[in-house]
Amino acid sequence: MKFVFTDKKVNLPNKVHAYAEKKVGKLDRYFKADTEAAIVFSVEKDRNNVELTIRSGGTIIRVAESTSDMFATIDAAVSSVERQIRKNKARLEKRLRQDAFTRSVDAEELSSFAPEGEEEEVFRIVRTKRFPIKHMTVEEAVLQMNLVDHTFFAFKNADADGAFAVVYKRNDGGYGLIEDDA
């Protein structure tokens, strides 16, 4: 697993990076050889934040955790990734390493943040909507999204030859745009 560390507005000692590499490195058993882990450390208002993004082939797993201690935040981020992998085990088995779920884990290796029971959730579609996806500019799509008071809006981008796109509201108050790469 390849590691990329980023420190935002904070200078951390090397032991924090080494600890993160050790803890996140334990997730290597789930992924294939070409895996990259990007870890972003930041501190805001006495809260230690860790954003962990793991890219393996076409699969991207991202978690963000925040606690009062950087080491606990790293542990919480690793536990969140493990929880996501277990929760989506059936869907991920084809994308992860062949023996990812067969290895037994020692009790001392188990994170204290990991839940005791096995989490099993089935995605249920509770409502289906059908509507025509119209050609419009990004600005028109943002306006339409705000008019219907949704957090996202799908449209065909007139500025990109009718390619499928989605605009969405970000937590920081701004807007995001997701475009079709094809």
mmCIF file with all atom_site columns, C-alpha atoms in Angstrom:
data_model
loop_
_atom_site.group_PDB
_atom_site.id
_atom_site.type_symbol
_atom_site.label_atom_id
_atom_site.label_alt_id
_atom_site.label_comp_id
_atom_site.label_asym_id
_atom_site.label_entity_id
_atom_site.label_seq_id
_atom_site.pdbx_PDB_ins_code
_atom_site.Cartn_x
_atom_site.Cartn_y
_atom_site.Cartn_z
_atom_site.occupancy
_atom_site.B_iso_or_equiv
_atom_site.pdbx_formal_charge
_atom_site.auth_seq_id
_atom_site.auth_comp_id
_atom_site.auth_asym_id
_atom_site.auth_atom_id
_atom_site.pdbx_PDB_model_num
ATOM 1   C CA . MET A 1 1   ? 0.000   0.000   0.000   1.00 0.00 ? 1   MET A CA 1
ATOM 2   C CA . LYS A 1 2   ? 1.322   3.426   -0.957  1.00 0.00 ? 2   LYS A CA 1
ATOM 3   C CA . PHE A 1 3   ? 0.812   6.250   1.557   1.00 0.00 ? 3   PHE A CA 1
ATOM 4   C CA . VAL A 1 4   ? 0.382   9.958   0.885   1.00 0.00 ? 4   VAL A CA 1
ATOM 5   C CA . PHE A 1 5   ? 0.324   12.196  3.969   1.00 0.00 ? 5   PHE A CA 1
ATOM 6   C CA . THR A 1 6   ? -0.920  15.785  3.971   1.00 0.00 ? 6   THR A CA 1
ATOM 7   C CA . ASP A 1 7   ? -0.766  18.072  7.012   1.00 0.00 ? 7   ASP A CA 1
ATOM 8   C CA . LYS A 1 8   ? -3.141  21.045  6.764   1.00 0.00 ? 8   LYS A CA 1
ATOM 9   C CA . LYS A 1 9   ? -2.366  23.961  9.078   1.00 0.00 ? 9   LYS A CA 1
ATOM 10  C CA . VAL A 1 10  ? -0.517  21.663  11.465  1.00 0.00 ? 10  VAL A CA 1
ATOM 11  C CA . ASN A 1 11  ? 3.006   20.285  11.887  1.00 0.00 ? 11  ASN A CA 1
ATOM 12  C CA . LEU A 1 12  ? 2.853   16.744  13.177  1.00 0.00 ? 12  LEU A CA 1
ATOM 13  C CA . PRO A 1 13  ? 5.778   14.678  14.446  1.00 0.00 ? 13  PRO A CA 1
ATOM 14  C CA . ASN A 1 14  ? 6.872   11.704  12.366  1.00 0.00 ? 14  ASN A CA 1
ATOM 15  C CA . LYS A 1 15  ? 5.545   9.314   15.005  1.00 0.00 ? 15  LYS A CA 1
ATOM 16  C CA . VAL A 1 16  ? 1.968   10.319  14.055  1.00 0.00 ? 16  VAL A CA 1
ATOM 17  C CA . HIS A 1 17  ? 2.645   9.452   10.406  1.00 0.00 ? 17  HIS A CA 1
ATOM 18  C CA . ALA A 1 18  ? 4.311   6.190   11.448  1.00 0.00 ? 18  ALA A CA 1
ATOM 19  C CA . TYR A 1 19  ? 1.331   5.311   13.659  1.00 0.00 ? 19  TYR A CA 1
ATOM 20  C CA . ALA A 1 20  ? -1.097  6.081   10.820  1.00 0.00 ? 20  ALA A CA 1
ATOM 21  C CA . GLU A 1 21  ? 0.963   3.998   8.393   1.00 0.00 ? 21  GLU A CA 1
ATOM 22  C CA . LYS A 1 22  ? 0.961   1.073   10.832  1.00 0.00 ? 22  LYS A CA 1
ATOM 23  C CA . LYS A 1 23  ? -2.799  1.234   11.516  1.00 0.00 ? 23  LYS A CA 1
ATOM 24  C CA . VAL A 1 24  ? -3.915  1.915   7.930   1.00 0.00 ? 24  VAL A CA 1
ATOM 25  C CA . GLY A 1 25  ? -1.410  -0.675  6.707   1.00 0.00 ? 25  GLY A CA 1
ATOM 26  C CA . LYS A 1 26  ? -3.460  -3.367  8.475   1.00 0.00 ? 26  LYS A CA 1
ATOM 27  C CA . LEU A 1 27  ? -6.238  -2.646  5.950   1.00 0.00 ? 27  LEU A CA 1
ATOM 28  C CA . ASP A 1 28  ? -3.862  -3.845  3.213   1.00 0.00 ? 28  ASP A CA 1
ATOM 29  C CA . ARG A 1 29  ? -5.236  -7.369  3.571   1.00 0.00 ? 29  ARG A CA 1
ATOM 30  C CA . TYR A 1 30  ? -8.493  -6.225  1.979   1.00 0.00 ? 30  TYR A CA 1
ATOM 31  C CA . PHE A 1 31  ? -6.990  -4.598  -1.111  1.00 0.00 ? 31  PHE A CA 1
ATOM 32  C CA . LYS A 1 32  ? -4.991  -5.517  -4.184  1.00 0.00 ? 32  LYS A CA 1
ATOM 33  C CA . ALA A 1 33  ? -1.365  -4.488  -4.713  1.00 0.00 ? 33  ALA A CA 1
ATOM 34  C CA . ASP A 1 34  ? -1.992  -1.140  -6.463  1.00 0.00 ? 34  ASP A CA 1
ATOM 35  C CA . THR A 1 35  ? -3.695  0.479   -3.452  1.00 0.00 ? 35  THR A CA 1
ATOM 36  C CA . GLU A 1 36  ? -3.061  4.082   -2.419  1.00 0.00 ? 36  GLU A CA 1
ATOM 37  C CA . ALA A 1 37  ? -4.040  5.585   0.944   1.00 0.00 ? 37  ALA A CA 1
ATOM 38  C CA . ALA A 1 38  ? -4.250  9.379   1.166   1.00 0.00 ? 38  ALA A CA 1
ATOM 39  C CA . ILE A 1 39  ? -4.348  10.638  4.747   1.00 0.00 ? 39  ILE A CA 1
ATOM 40  C CA . VAL A 1 40  ? -5.066  14.309  5.472   1.00 0.00 ? 40  VAL A CA 1
ATOM 41  C CA . PHE A 1 41  ? -4.429  15.603  8.998   1.00 0.00 ? 41  PHE A CA 1
ATOM 42  C CA . SER A 1 42  ? -5.831  18.908  10.245  1.00 0.00 ? 42  SER A CA 1
ATOM 43  C CA . VAL A 1 43  ? -6.708  20.645  13.502  1.00 0.00 ? 43  VAL A CA 1
ATOM 44  C CA . GLU A 1 44  ? -9.720  22.938  13.896  1.00 0.00 ? 44  GLU A CA 1
ATOM 45  C CA . LYS A 1 45  ? -11.034 24.357  17.165  1.00 0.00 ? 45  LYS A CA 1
ATOM 46  C CA . ASP A 1 46  ? -9.149  21.842  19.330  1.00 0.00 ? 46  ASP A CA 1
ATOM 47  C CA . ARG A 1 47  ? -10.478 18.932  17.224  1.00 0.00 ? 47  ARG A CA 1
ATOM 48  C CA . ASN A 1 48  ? -8.059  16.621  15.437  1.00 0.00 ? 48  ASN A CA 1
ATOM 49  C CA . ASN A 1 49  ? -9.394  15.691  12.006  1.00 0.00 ? 49  ASN A CA 1
ATOM 50  C CA . VAL A 1 50  ? -8.329  12.814  9.777   1.00 0.00 ? 50  VAL A CA 1
ATOM 51  C CA . GLU A 1 51  ? -9.595  12.260  6.251   1.00 0.00 ? 51  GLU A CA 1
ATOM 52  C CA . LEU A 1 52  ? -8.683  8.822   4.927   1.00 0.00 ? 52  LEU A CA 1
ATOM 53  C CA . THR A 1 53  ? -9.181  8.015   1.249   1.00 0.00 ? 53  THR A CA 1
ATOM 54  C CA . ILE A 1 54  ? -8.260  4.579   -0.080  1.00 0.00 ? 54  ILE A CA 1
ATOM 55  C CA . ARG A 1 55  ? -8.105  3.991   -3.836  1.00 0.00 ? 55  ARG A CA 1
ATOM 56  C CA . SER A 1 56  ? -7.823  0.443   -5.116  1.00 0.00 ? 56  SER A CA 1
ATOM 57  C CA . GLY A 1 57  ? -8.524  -0.066  -8.788  1.00 0.00 ? 57  GLY A CA 1
ATOM 58  C CA . GLY A 1 58  ? -11.905 1.549   -9.408  1.00 0.00 ? 58  GLY A CA 1
ATOM 59  C CA . THR A 1 59  ? -12.988 1.398   -5.763  1.00 0.00 ? 59  THR A CA 1
ATOM 60  C CA . ILE A 1 60  ? -12.705 4.467   -3.556  1.00 0.00 ? 60  ILE A CA 1
ATOM 61  C CA . ILE A 1 61  ? -13.419 4.365   0.169   1.00 0.00 ? 61  ILE A CA 1
ATOM 62  C CA . ARG A 1 62  ? -13.390 7.657   2.061   1.00 0.00 ? 62  ARG A CA 1
ATOM 63  C CA . VAL A 1 63  ? -13.966 8.435   5.733   1.00 0.00 ? 63  VAL A CA 1
ATOM 64  C CA . ALA A 1 64  ? -13.518 11.546  7.874   1.00 0.00 ? 64  ALA A CA 1
ATOM 65  C CA . GLU A 1 65  ? -13.195 11.395  11.644  1.00 0.00 ? 65  GLU A CA 1
ATOM 66  C CA . SER A 1 66  ? -12.668 13.988  14.363  1.00 0.00 ? 66  SER A CA 1
ATOM 67  C CA . THR A 1 67  ? -11.764 13.572  18.056  1.00 0.00 ? 67  THR A CA 1
ATOM 68  C CA . SER A 1 68  ? -9.719  15.414  20.658  1.00 0.00 ? 68  SER A CA 1
ATOM 69  C CA . ASP A 1 69  ? -6.690  13.107  20.188  1.00 0.00 ? 69  ASP A CA 1
ATOM 70  C CA . MET A 1 70  ? -4.930  12.517  16.840  1.00 0.00 ? 70  MET A CA 1
ATOM 71  C CA . PHE A 1 71  ? -4.119  8.872   17.618  1.00 0.00 ? 71  PHE A CA 1
ATOM 72  C CA . ALA A 1 72  ? -7.751  8.157   18.572  1.00 0.00 ? 72  ALA A CA 1
ATOM 73  C CA . THR A 1 73  ? -8.877  9.886   15.377  1.00 0.00 ? 73  THR A CA 1
ATOM 74  C CA . ILE A 1 74  ? -6.630  7.604   13.307  1.00 0.00 ? 74  ILE A CA 1
ATOM 75  C CA . ASP A 1 75  ? -8.063  4.558   15.108  1.00 0.00 ? 75  ASP A CA 1
ATOM 76  C CA . ALA A 1 76  ? -11.620 5.804   14.496  1.00 0.00 ? 76  ALA A CA 1
ATOM 77  C CA . ALA A 1 77  ? -10.921 6.352   10.771  1.00 0.00 ? 77  ALA A CA 1
ATOM 78  C CA . VAL A 1 78  ? -9.502  2.827   10.376  1.00 0.00 ? 78  VAL A CA 1
ATOM 79  C CA . SER A 1 79  ? -12.510 1.394   12.232  1.00 0.00 ? 79  SER A CA 1
ATOM 80  C CA . SER A 1 80  ? -14.872 3.327   9.955   1.00 0.00 ? 80  SER A CA 1
ATOM 81  C CA . VAL A 1 81  ? -13.200 1.868   6.867   1.00 0.00 ? 81  VAL A CA 1
ATOM 82  C CA . GLU A 1 82  ? -13.427 -1.639  8.337   1.00 0.00 ? 82  GLU A CA 1
ATOM 83  C CA . ARG A 1 83  ? -17.105 -1.021  9.126   1.00 0.00 ? 83  ARG A CA 1
ATOM 84  C CA . GLN A 1 84  ? -17.781 0.146   5.556   1.00 0.00 ? 84  GLN A CA 1
ATOM 85  C CA . ILE A 1 85  ? -16.028 -2.905  4.136   1.00 0.00 ? 85  ILE A CA 1
ATOM 86  C CA . ARG A 1 86  ? -17.960 -5.300  6.391   1.00 0.00 ? 86  ARG A CA 1
ATOM 87  C CA . LYS A 1 87  ? -21.244 -3.510  5.706   1.00 0.00 ? 87  LYS A CA 1
ATOM 88  C CA . ASN A 1 88  ? -20.755 -3.782  1.942   1.00 0.00 ? 88  ASN A CA 1
ATOM 89  C CA . LYS A 1 89  ? -18.955 -7.141  1.983   1.00 0.00 ? 89  LYS A CA 1
ATOM 90  C CA . ALA A 1 90  ? -21.192 -8.807  -0.600  1.00 0.00 ? 90  ALA A CA 1
ATOM 91  C CA . ARG A 1 91  ? -20.852 -5.941  -3.062  1.00 0.00 ? 91  ARG A CA 1
ATOM 92  C CA . LEU A 1 92  ? -17.101 -5.534  -2.567  1.00 0.00 ? 92  LEU A CA 1
ATOM 93  C CA . GLU A 1 93  ? -15.988 -9.177  -2.714  1.00 0.00 ? 93  GLU A CA 1
ATOM 94  C CA . LYS A 1 94  ? -15.404 -9.024  -6.482  1.00 0.00 ? 94  LYS A CA 1
ATOM 95  C CA . ARG A 1 95  ? -13.350 -5.815  -6.199  1.00 0.00 ? 95  ARG A CA 1
ATOM 96  C CA . LEU A 1 96  ? -11.213 -6.710  -3.197  1.00 0.00 ? 96  LEU A CA 1
ATOM 97  C CA . ARG A 1 97  ? -8.463  -9.281  -2.815  1.00 0.00 ? 97  ARG A CA 1
ATOM 98  C CA . GLN A 1 98  ? -9.540  -12.923 -3.140  1.00 0.00 ? 98  GLN A CA 1
ATOM 99  C CA . ASP A 1 99  ? -8.781  -13.872 0.473   1.00 0.00 ? 99  ASP A CA 1
ATOM 100 C CA . ALA A 1 100 ? -9.735  -10.516 2.015   1.00 0.00 ? 100 ALA A CA 1
ATOM 101 C CA . PHE A 1 101 ? -12.429 -11.948 4.281   1.00 0.00 ? 101 PHE A CA 1
ATOM 102 C CA . THR A 1 102 ? -10.883 -15.330 5.111   1.00 0.00 ? 102 THR A CA 1
ATOM 103 C CA . ARG A 1 103 ? -8.065  -14.181 7.398   1.00 0.00 ? 103 ARG A CA 1
ATOM 104 C CA . SER A 1 104 ? -8.649  -14.497 11.128  1.00 0.00 ? 104 SER A CA 1
ATOM 105 C CA . VAL A 1 105 ? -7.838  -11.469 13.261  1.00 0.00 ? 105 VAL A CA 1
ATOM 106 C CA . ASP A 1 106 ? -6.088  -11.615 16.625  1.00 0.00 ? 106 ASP A CA 1
ATOM 107 C CA . ALA A 1 107 ? -7.953  -10.042 19.547  1.00 0.00 ? 107 ALA A CA 1
ATOM 108 C CA . GLU A 1 108 ? -5.113  -7.567  20.124  1.00 0.00 ? 108 GLU A CA 1
ATOM 109 C CA . GLU A 1 109 ? -5.276  -6.475  16.482  1.00 0.00 ? 109 GLU A CA 1
ATOM 110 C CA . LEU A 1 110 ? -8.958  -5.549  16.774  1.00 0.00 ? 110 LEU A CA 1
ATOM 111 C CA . SER A 1 111 ? -9.534  -1.835  17.204  1.00 0.00 ? 111 SER A CA 1
ATOM 112 C CA . SER A 1 112 ? -11.324 -0.708  20.341  1.00 0.00 ? 112 SER A CA 1
ATOM 113 C CA . PHE A 1 113 ? -13.631 1.401   18.163  1.00 0.00 ? 113 PHE A CA 1
ATOM 114 C CA . ALA A 1 114 ? -14.901 -1.567  16.144  1.00 0.00 ? 114 ALA A CA 1
ATOM 115 C CA . PRO A 1 115 ? -18.454 -2.640  16.956  1.00 0.00 ? 115 PRO A CA 1
ATOM 116 C CA . GLU A 1 116 ? -18.914 -6.072  18.517  1.00 0.00 ? 116 GLU A CA 1
ATOM 117 C CA . GLY A 1 117 ? -21.634 -7.480  16.267  1.00 0.00 ? 117 GLY A CA 1
ATOM 118 C CA . GLU A 1 118 ? -21.583 -8.085  12.546  1.00 0.00 ? 118 GLU A CA 1
ATOM 119 C CA . GLU A 1 119 ? -23.389 -5.312  10.700  1.00 0.00 ? 119 GLU A CA 1
ATOM 120 C CA . GLU A 1 120 ? -25.651 -6.453  7.902   1.00 0.00 ? 120 GLU A CA 1
ATOM 121 C CA . GLU A 1 121 ? -27.658 -3.929  5.952   1.00 0.00 ? 121 GLU A CA 1
ATOM 122 C CA . VAL A 1 122 ? -29.534 -4.433  2.730   1.00 0.00 ? 122 VAL A CA 1
ATOM 123 C CA . PHE A 1 123 ? -30.141 -1.381  0.583   1.00 0.00 ? 123 PHE A CA 1
ATOM 124 C CA . ARG A 1 124 ? -33.859 -0.943  0.118   1.00 0.00 ? 124 ARG A CA 1
ATOM 125 C CA . ILE A 1 125 ? -35.253 1.330   -2.556  1.00 0.00 ? 125 ILE A CA 1
ATOM 126 C CA . VAL A 1 126 ? -38.241 2.901   -0.842  1.00 0.00 ? 126 VAL A CA 1
ATOM 127 C CA . ARG A 1 127 ? -39.235 5.319   -3.595  1.00 0.00 ? 127 ARG A CA 1
ATOM 128 C CA . THR A 1 128 ? -38.662 5.654   -7.318  1.00 0.00 ? 128 THR A CA 1
ATOM 129 C CA . LYS A 1 129 ? -39.087 8.882   -9.262  1.00 0.00 ? 129 LYS A CA 1
ATOM 130 C CA . ARG A 1 130 ? -39.060 9.243   -13.015 1.00 0.00 ? 130 ARG A CA 1
ATOM 131 C CA . PHE A 1 131 ? -38.540 12.537  -14.752 1.00 0.00 ? 131 PHE A CA 1
ATOM 132 C CA . PRO A 1 132 ? -37.038 13.784  -17.999 1.00 0.00 ? 132 PRO A CA 1
ATOM 133 C CA . ILE A 1 133 ? -33.441 14.933  -17.703 1.00 0.00 ? 133 ILE A CA 1
ATOM 134 C CA . LYS A 1 134 ? -33.255 18.281  -19.488 1.00 0.00 ? 134 LYS A CA 1
ATOM 135 C CA . HIS A 1 135 ? -30.419 20.092  -21.247 1.00 0.00 ? 135 HIS A CA 1
ATOM 136 C CA . MET A 1 136 ? -29.336 23.159  -19.251 1.00 0.00 ? 136 MET A CA 1
ATOM 137 C CA . THR A 1 137 ? -26.283 25.066  -18.113 1.00 0.00 ? 137 THR A CA 1
ATOM 138 C CA . VAL A 1 138 ? -24.677 24.522  -14.710 1.00 0.00 ? 138 VAL A CA 1
ATOM 139 C CA . GLU A 1 139 ? -26.076 27.851  -13.472 1.00 0.00 ? 139 GLU A CA 1
ATOM 140 C CA . GLU A 1 140 ? -29.599 26.859  -14.543 1.00 0.00 ? 140 GLU A CA 1
ATOM 141 C CA . ALA A 1 141 ? -29.215 23.506  -12.785 1.00 0.00 ? 141 ALA A CA 1
ATOM 142 C CA . VAL A 1 142 ? -28.112 25.181  -9.520  1.00 0.00 ? 142 VAL A CA 1
ATOM 143 C CA . LEU A 1 143 ? -31.076 27.541  -9.757  1.00 0.00 ? 143 LEU A CA 1
ATOM 144 C CA . GLN A 1 144 ? -33.470 24.638  -10.401 1.00 0.00 ? 144 GLN A CA 1
ATOM 145 C CA . MET A 1 145 ? -31.964 22.661  -7.495  1.00 0.00 ? 145 MET A CA 1
ATOM 146 C CA . ASN A 1 146 ? -32.517 25.611  -5.181  1.00 0.00 ? 146 ASN A CA 1
ATOM 147 C CA . LEU A 1 147 ? -36.056 26.097  -6.456  1.00 0.00 ? 147 LEU A CA 1
ATOM 148 C CA . VAL A 1 148 ? -37.033 22.493  -5.658  1.00 0.00 ? 148 VAL A CA 1
ATOM 149 C CA . ASP A 1 149 ? -35.072 22.685  -2.369  1.00 0.00 ? 149 ASP A CA 1
ATOM 150 C CA . HIS A 1 150 ? -33.026 19.529  -2.988  1.00 0.00 ? 150 HIS A CA 1
ATOM 151 C CA . THR A 1 151 ? -29.396 18.872  -2.119  1.00 0.00 ? 151 THR A CA 1
ATOM 152 C CA . PHE A 1 152 ? -28.569 17.616  -5.629  1.00 0.00 ? 152 PHE A CA 1
ATOM 153 C CA . PHE A 1 153 ? -29.911 17.906  -9.176  1.00 0.00 ? 153 PHE A CA 1
ATOM 154 C CA . ALA A 1 154 ? -29.233 15.724  -12.232 1.00 0.00 ? 154 ALA A CA 1
ATOM 155 C CA . PHE A 1 155 ? -29.187 17.275  -15.711 1.00 0.00 ? 155 PHE A CA 1
ATOM 156 C CA . LYS A 1 156 ? -27.661 17.119  -19.192 1.00 0.00 ? 156 LYS A CA 1
ATOM 157 C CA . ASN A 1 157 ? -24.923 19.740  -19.340 1.00 0.00 ? 157 ASN A CA 1
ATOM 158 C CA . ALA A 1 158 ? -25.509 22.008  -22.342 1.00 0.00 ? 158 ALA A CA 1
ATOM 159 C CA . ASP A 1 159 ? -21.945 23.326  -21.996 1.00 0.00 ? 159 ASP A CA 1
ATOM 160 C CA . ALA A 1 160 ? -20.534 19.780  -22.380 1.00 0.00 ? 160 ALA A CA 1
ATOM 161 C CA . ASP A 1 161 ? -22.515 18.556  -25.412 1.00 0.00 ? 161 ASP A CA 1
ATOM 162 C CA . GLY A 1 162 ? -25.349 17.124  -23.308 1.00 0.00 ? 162 GLY A CA 1
ATOM 163 C CA . ALA A 1 163 ? -23.177 14.937  -21.051 1.00 0.00 ? 163 ALA A CA 1
ATOM 164 C CA . PHE A 1 164 ? -24.844 13.701  -17.855 1.00 0.00 ? 164 PHE A CA 1
ATOM 165 C CA . ALA A 1 165 ? -23.947 15.814  -14.787 1.00 0.00 ? 165 ALA A CA 1
ATOM 166 C CA . VAL A 1 166 ? -25.037 16.395  -11.197 1.00 0.00 ? 166 VAL A CA 1
ATOM 167 C CA . VAL A 1 167 ? -24.787 19.575  -9.125  1.00 0.00 ? 167 VAL A CA 1
ATOM 168 C CA . TYR A 1 168 ? -24.925 19.301  -5.335  1.00 0.00 ? 168 TYR A CA 1
ATOM 169 C CA . LYS A 1 169 ? -24.795 21.445  -2.212  1.00 0.00 ? 169 LYS A CA 1
ATOM 170 C CA . ARG A 1 170 ? -21.611 21.091  -0.177  1.00 0.00 ? 170 ARG A CA 1
ATOM 171 C CA . ASN A 1 171 ? -21.420 21.200  3.610   1.00 0.00 ? 171 ASN A CA 1
ATOM 172 C CA . ASP A 1 172 ? -19.329 24.386  3.436   1.00 0.00 ? 172 ASP A CA 1
ATOM 173 C CA . GLY A 1 173 ? -22.188 26.227  1.674   1.00 0.00 ? 173 GLY A CA 1
ATOM 174 C CA . GLY A 1 174 ? -20.717 26.016  -1.823  1.00 0.00 ? 174 GLY A CA 1
ATOM 175 C CA . TYR A 1 175 ? -21.779 23.890  -4.765  1.00 0.00 ? 175 TYR A CA 1
ATOM 176 C CA . GLY A 1 176 ? -20.167 20.887  -6.426  1.00 0.00 ? 176 GLY A CA 1
ATOM 177 C CA . LEU A 1 177 ? -20.389 19.514  -9.951  1.00 0.00 ? 177 LEU A CA 1
ATOM 178 C CA . ILE A 1 178 ? -20.046 15.866  -10.944 1.00 0.00 ? 178 ILE A CA 1
ATOM 179 C CA . GLU A 1 179 ? -19.519 15.316  -14.655 1.00 0.00 ? 179 GLU A CA 1
ATOM 180 C CA . ASP A 1 180 ? -19.515 12.211  -16.820 1.00 0.00 ? 180 ASP A CA 1
ATOM 181 C CA . ASP A 1 181 ? -15.915 11.392  -17.780 1.00 0.00 ? 181 ASP A CA 1
ATOM 182 C CA . ALA A 1 182 ? -16.842 9.711   -21.071 1.00 0.00 ? 182 ALA A CA 1
#
